[in-house]
Coordinates of C-alpha atoms in Angstrom, one line a residue:
X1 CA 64.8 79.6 121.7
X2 CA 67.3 80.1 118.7
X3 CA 71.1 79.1 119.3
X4 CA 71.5 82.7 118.4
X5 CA 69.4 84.2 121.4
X6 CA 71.2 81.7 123.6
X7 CA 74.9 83.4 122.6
X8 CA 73.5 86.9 123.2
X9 CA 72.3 85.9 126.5
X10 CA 75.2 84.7 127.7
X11 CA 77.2 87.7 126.7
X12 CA 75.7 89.5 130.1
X13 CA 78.4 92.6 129.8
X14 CA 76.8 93.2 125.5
X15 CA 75.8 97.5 125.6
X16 CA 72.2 97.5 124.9
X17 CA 71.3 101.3 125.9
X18 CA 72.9 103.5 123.5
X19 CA 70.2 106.5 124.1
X20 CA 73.5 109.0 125.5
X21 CA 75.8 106.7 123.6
X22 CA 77.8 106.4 120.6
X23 CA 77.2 103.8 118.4
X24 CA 79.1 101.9 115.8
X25 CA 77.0 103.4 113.4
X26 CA 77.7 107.0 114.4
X27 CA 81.4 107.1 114.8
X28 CA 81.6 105.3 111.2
X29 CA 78.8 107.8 110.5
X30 CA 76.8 104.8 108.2
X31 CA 73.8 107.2 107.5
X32 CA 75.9 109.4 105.5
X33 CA 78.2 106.5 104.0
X34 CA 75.2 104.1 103.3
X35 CA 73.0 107.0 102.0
X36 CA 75.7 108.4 99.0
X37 CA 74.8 105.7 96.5
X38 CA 72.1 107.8 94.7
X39 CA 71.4 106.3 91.3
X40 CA 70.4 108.0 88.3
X41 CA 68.9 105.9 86.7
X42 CA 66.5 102.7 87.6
X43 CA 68.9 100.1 86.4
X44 CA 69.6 97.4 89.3
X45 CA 73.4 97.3 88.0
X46 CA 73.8 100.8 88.7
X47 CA 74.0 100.1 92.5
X48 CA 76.7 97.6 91.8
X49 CA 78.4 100.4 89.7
X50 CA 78.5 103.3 92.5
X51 CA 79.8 101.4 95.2
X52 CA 82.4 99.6 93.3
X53 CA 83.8 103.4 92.8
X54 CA 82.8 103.9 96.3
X55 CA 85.0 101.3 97.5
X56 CA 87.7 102.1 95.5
X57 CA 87.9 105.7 96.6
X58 CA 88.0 104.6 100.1
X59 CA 91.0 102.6 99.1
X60 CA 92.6 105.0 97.1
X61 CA 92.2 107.7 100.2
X62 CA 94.2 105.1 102.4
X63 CA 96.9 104.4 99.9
X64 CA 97.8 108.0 99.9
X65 CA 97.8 108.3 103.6
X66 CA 100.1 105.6 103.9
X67 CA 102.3 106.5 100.9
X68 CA 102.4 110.0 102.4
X69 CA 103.7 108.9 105.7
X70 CA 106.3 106.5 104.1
X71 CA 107.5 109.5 102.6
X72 CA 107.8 110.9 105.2
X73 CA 109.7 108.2 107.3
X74 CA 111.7 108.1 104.6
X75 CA 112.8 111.5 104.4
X76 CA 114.2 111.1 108.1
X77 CA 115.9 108.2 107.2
X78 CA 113.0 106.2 109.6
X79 CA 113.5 103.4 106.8
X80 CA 112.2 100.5 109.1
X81 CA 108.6 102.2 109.9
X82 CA 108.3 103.0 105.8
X83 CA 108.7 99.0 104.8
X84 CA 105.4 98.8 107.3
X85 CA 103.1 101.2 105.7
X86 CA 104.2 100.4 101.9
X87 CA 103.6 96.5 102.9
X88 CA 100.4 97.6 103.9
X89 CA 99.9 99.7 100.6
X90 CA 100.7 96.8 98.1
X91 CA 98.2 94.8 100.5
X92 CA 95.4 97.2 100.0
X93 CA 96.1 96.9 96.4
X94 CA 94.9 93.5 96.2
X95 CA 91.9 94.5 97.1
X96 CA 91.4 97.4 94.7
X97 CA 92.6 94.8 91.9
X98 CA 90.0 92.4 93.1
X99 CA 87.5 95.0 93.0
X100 CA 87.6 94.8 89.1
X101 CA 86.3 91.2 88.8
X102 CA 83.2 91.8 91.0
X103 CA 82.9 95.2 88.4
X104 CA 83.2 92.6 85.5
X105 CA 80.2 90.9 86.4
X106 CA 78.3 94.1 85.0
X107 CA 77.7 93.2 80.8
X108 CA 78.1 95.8 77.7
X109 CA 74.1 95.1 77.9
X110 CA 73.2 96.4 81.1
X111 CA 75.7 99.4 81.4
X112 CA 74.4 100.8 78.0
X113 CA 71.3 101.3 80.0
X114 CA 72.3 103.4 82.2
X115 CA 75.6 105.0 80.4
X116 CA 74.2 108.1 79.4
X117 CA 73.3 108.7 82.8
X118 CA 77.2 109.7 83.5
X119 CA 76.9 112.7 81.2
X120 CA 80.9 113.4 80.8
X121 CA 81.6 111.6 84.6
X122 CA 84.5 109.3 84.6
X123 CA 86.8 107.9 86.8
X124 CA 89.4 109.3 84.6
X125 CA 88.6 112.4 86.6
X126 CA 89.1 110.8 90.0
X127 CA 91.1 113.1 91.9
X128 CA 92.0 111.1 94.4
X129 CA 93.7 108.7 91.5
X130 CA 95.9 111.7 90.6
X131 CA 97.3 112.1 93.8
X132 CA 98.3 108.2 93.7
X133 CA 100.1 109.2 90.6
X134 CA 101.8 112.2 91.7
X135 CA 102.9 110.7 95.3
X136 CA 104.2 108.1 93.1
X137 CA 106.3 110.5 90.6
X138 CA 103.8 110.7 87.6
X139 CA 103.7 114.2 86.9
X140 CA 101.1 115.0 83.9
X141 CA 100.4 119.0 84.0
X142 CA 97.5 119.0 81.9
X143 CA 95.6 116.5 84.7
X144 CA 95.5 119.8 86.9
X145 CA 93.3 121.8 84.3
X146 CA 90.6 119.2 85.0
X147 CA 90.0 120.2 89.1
X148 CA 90.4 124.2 88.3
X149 CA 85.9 123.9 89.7
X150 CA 87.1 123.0 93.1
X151 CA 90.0 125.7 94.4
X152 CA 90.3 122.9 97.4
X153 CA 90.9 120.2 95.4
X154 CA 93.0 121.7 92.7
X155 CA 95.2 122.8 95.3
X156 CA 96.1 119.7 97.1
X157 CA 97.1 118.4 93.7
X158 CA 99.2 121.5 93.3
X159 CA 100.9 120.8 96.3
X160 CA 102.0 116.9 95.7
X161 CA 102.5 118.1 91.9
X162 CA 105.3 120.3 93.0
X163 CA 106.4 118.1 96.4
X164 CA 109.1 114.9 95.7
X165 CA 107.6 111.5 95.2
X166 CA 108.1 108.3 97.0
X167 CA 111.0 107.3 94.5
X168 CA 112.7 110.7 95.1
X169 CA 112.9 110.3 98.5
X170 CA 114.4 106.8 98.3
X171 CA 116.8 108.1 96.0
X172 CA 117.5 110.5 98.1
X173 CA 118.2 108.1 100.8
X174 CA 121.0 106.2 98.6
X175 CA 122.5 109.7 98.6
X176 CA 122.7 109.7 102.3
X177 CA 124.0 106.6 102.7
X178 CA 127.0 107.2 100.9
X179 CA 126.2 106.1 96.6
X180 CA 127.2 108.7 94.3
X181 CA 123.8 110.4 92.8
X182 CA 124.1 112.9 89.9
X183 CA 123.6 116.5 91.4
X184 CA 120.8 117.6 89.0
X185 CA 118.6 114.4 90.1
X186 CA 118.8 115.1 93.7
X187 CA 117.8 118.9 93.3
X188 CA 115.4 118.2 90.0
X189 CA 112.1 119.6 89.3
X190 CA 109.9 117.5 91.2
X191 CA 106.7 118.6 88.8
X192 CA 108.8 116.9 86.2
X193 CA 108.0 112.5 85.8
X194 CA 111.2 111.5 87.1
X195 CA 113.6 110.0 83.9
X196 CA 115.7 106.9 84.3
X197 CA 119.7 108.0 85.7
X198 CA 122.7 106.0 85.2
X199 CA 124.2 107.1 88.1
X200 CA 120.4 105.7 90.0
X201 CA 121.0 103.0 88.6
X202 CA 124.7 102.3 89.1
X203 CA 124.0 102.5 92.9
X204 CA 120.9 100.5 92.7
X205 CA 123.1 97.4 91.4
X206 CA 125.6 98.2 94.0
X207 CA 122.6 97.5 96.8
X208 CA 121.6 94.4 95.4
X209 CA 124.9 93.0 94.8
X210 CA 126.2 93.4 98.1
X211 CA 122.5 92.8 100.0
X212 CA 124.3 92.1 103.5
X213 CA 126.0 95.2 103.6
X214 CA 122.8 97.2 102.6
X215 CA 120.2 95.2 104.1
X216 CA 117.9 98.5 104.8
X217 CA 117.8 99.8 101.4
X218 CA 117.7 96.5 99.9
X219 CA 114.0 96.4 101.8
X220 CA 112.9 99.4 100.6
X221 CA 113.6 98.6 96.6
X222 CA 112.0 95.8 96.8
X223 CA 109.0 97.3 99.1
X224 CA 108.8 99.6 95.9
X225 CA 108.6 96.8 93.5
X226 CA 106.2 95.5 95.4
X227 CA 104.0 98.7 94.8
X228 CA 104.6 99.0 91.3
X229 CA 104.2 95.1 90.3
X230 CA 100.9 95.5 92.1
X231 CA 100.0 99.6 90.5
X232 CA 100.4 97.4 87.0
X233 CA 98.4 94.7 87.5
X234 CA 95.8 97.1 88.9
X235 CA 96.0 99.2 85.6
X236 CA 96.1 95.8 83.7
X237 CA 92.8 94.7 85.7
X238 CA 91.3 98.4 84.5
X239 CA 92.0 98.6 81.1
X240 CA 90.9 94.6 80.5
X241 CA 87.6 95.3 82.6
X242 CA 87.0 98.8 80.6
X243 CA 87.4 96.6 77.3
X244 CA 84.7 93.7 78.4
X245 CA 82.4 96.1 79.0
X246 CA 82.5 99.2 76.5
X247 CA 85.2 97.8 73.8
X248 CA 86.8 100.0 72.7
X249 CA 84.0 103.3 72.7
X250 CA 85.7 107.0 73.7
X251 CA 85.0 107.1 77.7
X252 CA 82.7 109.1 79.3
X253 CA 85.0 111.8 80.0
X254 CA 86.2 112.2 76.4
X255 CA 89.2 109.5 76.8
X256 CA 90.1 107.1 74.3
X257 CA 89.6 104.5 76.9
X258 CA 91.3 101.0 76.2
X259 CA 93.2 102.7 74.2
X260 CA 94.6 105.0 77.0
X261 CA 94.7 102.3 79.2
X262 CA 96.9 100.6 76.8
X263 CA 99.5 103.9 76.7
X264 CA 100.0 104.0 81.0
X265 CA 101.0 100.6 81.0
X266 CA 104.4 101.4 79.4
X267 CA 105.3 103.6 82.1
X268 CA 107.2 103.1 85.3
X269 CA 107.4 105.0 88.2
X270 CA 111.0 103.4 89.4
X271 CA 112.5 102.3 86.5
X272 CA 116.3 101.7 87.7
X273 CA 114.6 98.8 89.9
X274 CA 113.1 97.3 87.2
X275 CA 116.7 97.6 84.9
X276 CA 119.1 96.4 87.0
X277 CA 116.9 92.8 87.2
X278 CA 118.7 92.8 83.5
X279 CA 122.3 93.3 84.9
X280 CA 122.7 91.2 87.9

């Protein structure tokens, strides 16, 4: 008898009739999950491929739940139960950064033998990506003209295009604690990519010069640095893994690729937070 049939004996109170039962594998419901990774072609590397996007999506769907909630929190001034779910966001962003080096295994070699399969596919066109962006503050109105096929989807995006961000809210919060906040930042266009504000950034300092006294908000700049540090490296991990594999080729969905890549780098999403490193 195996070691491992002597454990499972043991365990006298393990389920074994599941006829009227639910399973693990019906409440994760693993015969729809497990069955989505249809290749197109018969390339082994295309499996690798699929559920590397898989995953990420997955990822990305949980990082805008919990973004979405901190906004939330935020908004009623629940600043404690934000710093949870945004530490939990910059940890699920290790993981999506990680995700790259498996996808890096894949060589310019094998994908060309399966790259045409795509047709004009690309993650470029990953909706769930925009949302990241627009809960974040990036607001690019062209994006939306991509998702006009599916009325559901394009109107999700609608909705966060035109909601505040996660930075809007905090600044929001400074205002409510007392810092002076220009007038026309607190009621701006929220389908606008916020723009660096003196006055943001003059109460910004003030936090991190005087940390005891605004220990709360303190948290949360730094719970936002946290997010964006990690959102670069990701987009650092992306563009160098794009360039391994395809150079510096047009991507599938009509992109310049690397060269894209390159361009999003240069922007951030709270950009006071990253100034006022400068001027302490």
């Amino acid at each position: 008898m195996t070691d491992a049939n002597v454990t499972f004996q043991s365990e006298e109170g393990i389920h074994t009739d599941f006829k009227e039962k639910m399973t693990y594998g019906d409440y994760l419901q693993l015969d729809t999950l497990l069955s989505s990774q249809k290749r197109l072609s018969d390339h082994h590397d295309e499996m690798l491929f699929i559920i590397i996007h898989h995953v990420s999506e997955l990822w990305l769907k949980l990082i805008i739940h919990e973004t979405k909630a901190a906004i939330k929190a935020i908004e009623r001034d629940d600043l404690q139960a934000s710093f949870k779910m945004l530490a939990r966001v910059s940890k699920i962003q290790t993981q999506i950064i990680q995700a790259w080096d498996v996808l890096s295994t894949l060589t310019p070699a094998e994908y060309m033998e399966f790259r045409d399969t795509l047709g004009n596919a690309s993650g470029f066109q990953s909706y769930q990506y925009r949302l990241v962006e627009f809960v974040l503050g990036y607001k690019t109105p062209y994006i939306l003209k991509i998702y006009q096929k599916d009325p559901e989807v394009h109107t999700i995006l609608q909705e966060a295009y035109n909601a505040p961000g996660l930075y809007d809210v905090a600044i929001q919060a400074l205002a409510r604690h007392g810092f002076a906040i220009n007038n026309a930042i607190l009621h701006r266009d929220f389908s606008k990519t916020y723009q660096r504000d003196s006055s943001v950034e003059s109460a910004w300092l003030d936090v991190y010069k005087d940390v005891e006294a605004h220990w709360d908000l303190y948290q949360l700049a730094e719970k936002l640095v946290d997010v964006e540090d990690a959102f670069q490296q990701w987009r650092f991990r992306h563009m160098k893994t794009v360039e391994r594999i395809i150079g510096h080729k047009k991507g599938t969905g009509g992109s310049s690729g690397v060269g894209y890549l390159k361009k999003v780098l240069d922007h951030y999403f709270f950009p006071e937070l990253w100034a006022i490193r400068t001027e302490l």
